């Protein structure tokens, strides 16, 4: 195993680092390379608008539980702000700020006419009854609605939220403002959602993986992939990789993990997870814990769940993979990122790899505004075109300037946003 005692620049803070810190440092590196003025850097660093609300929920036992809810609109220079709403115990204001900034860069990189935003509530949705989750979502919507709108800020699902949560949001918002399907994306198809939105992030990861595999001359059919997370992103990606003949050898979720060197039977794994609530104890595999997961030999390592999981302290020296594909937001800390670069392991960065959800959200929004529906084939084709174009742009920039894919992606994105800020003036 290579050493990890690298010359890490002194301006990279000691670990552990949170998502907000990761997003800040990644932006700082790009801003410096671009030679942005201090004032422009400030403009792009500071969130445009933040809304923090108290969300009281009448619980099933008659008590009232209090939550805090956040919506951060990071930058809207390129259009209405866009980004998901996360329900997870780790959510705090700084994390939402960081995730909102990532959305600004993601939408710019994919050339979507949006800025970036994110919302979040520190809550474990698994602990709530369905009607409690509905009340939470409605109250949060009611108290943030002033800042939302089809041409202002458009939420979508993220970790811990889904199409049903978006349906409640849509209903609550429309009840006050009139029918407004374009105020939220990732809705159920029967409420104006787009075909192909549910699989879009996983499919986008697959497309960038295929492009990167070709670029770096990595094997494809029969190659081995490990995925952390079996939710909306990891679950769809596993299915698509399996269909492609890529062996999904290891999968973990919040409750456990499974390993099968020959490749897991992904459809059977889905059935098992749907039935039991987790991939753990899938019969045709060996059990795998988190420590073991990061050390499984594979070609493609895909973090598709939490942020800040590939770190110097925990695992980066032991990763036994040929490429990291960031399906999650901010899964790699800056020091771990540097170490991967030194080890010659390319990282396909989050703002590129996982942008498929945002891309099809954009398709959904345009369909809503025009009151029409695209066929699934049209959605998939348009998604592929967008993802491939963005990948090529990033790969070319990286090659030309001898920089990592991440730095290249940030250069493109930050430059685009800085240009629109400049044009808008003061
Ligand atoms: N939450 C997803 C993300 O992080 C999707 C955002 C959207 O569709 O607006 O990219």
mmCIF file of C-alpha atoms in Angstrom, residues 113-114 182 361-372 374:
data_model
loop_
_atom_site.group_PDB
_atom_site.id
_atom_site.type_symbol
_atom_site.label_atom_id
_atom_site.label_comp_id
_atom_site.label_asym_id
_atom_site.label_seq_id
_atom_site.Cartn_x
_atom_site.Cartn_y
_atom_site.Cartn_z
ATOM 1 C CA UNK A 113 -30.427 27.791 -16.477
ATOM 2 C CA UNK A 114 -30.348 27.643 -12.690
ATOM 3 C CA UNK A 182 -43.077 23.756 -11.747
ATOM 4 C CA UNK A 361 -35.252 17.956 -12.906
ATOM 5 C CA UNK A 362 -34.620 20.661 -15.482
ATOM 6 C CA UNK A 363 -36.438 18.571 -18.104
ATOM 7 C CA UNK A 364 -39.313 18.104 -15.662
ATOM 8 C CA UNK A 365 -39.539 21.852 -14.995
ATOM 9 C CA UNK A 366 -39.568 22.692 -18.713
ATOM 10 C CA UNK A 367 -42.263 20.063 -19.316
ATOM 11 C CA UNK A 368 -44.365 21.608 -16.520
ATOM 12 C CA UNK A 369 -43.951 25.119 -17.870
ATOM 13 C CA UNK A 370 -45.053 23.942 -21.324
ATOM 14 C CA UNK A 371 -47.748 21.531 -20.085
ATOM 15 C CA UNK A 372 -46.415 18.631 -22.091
ATOM 16 C CA UNK A 374 -41.684 13.742 -22.952
#
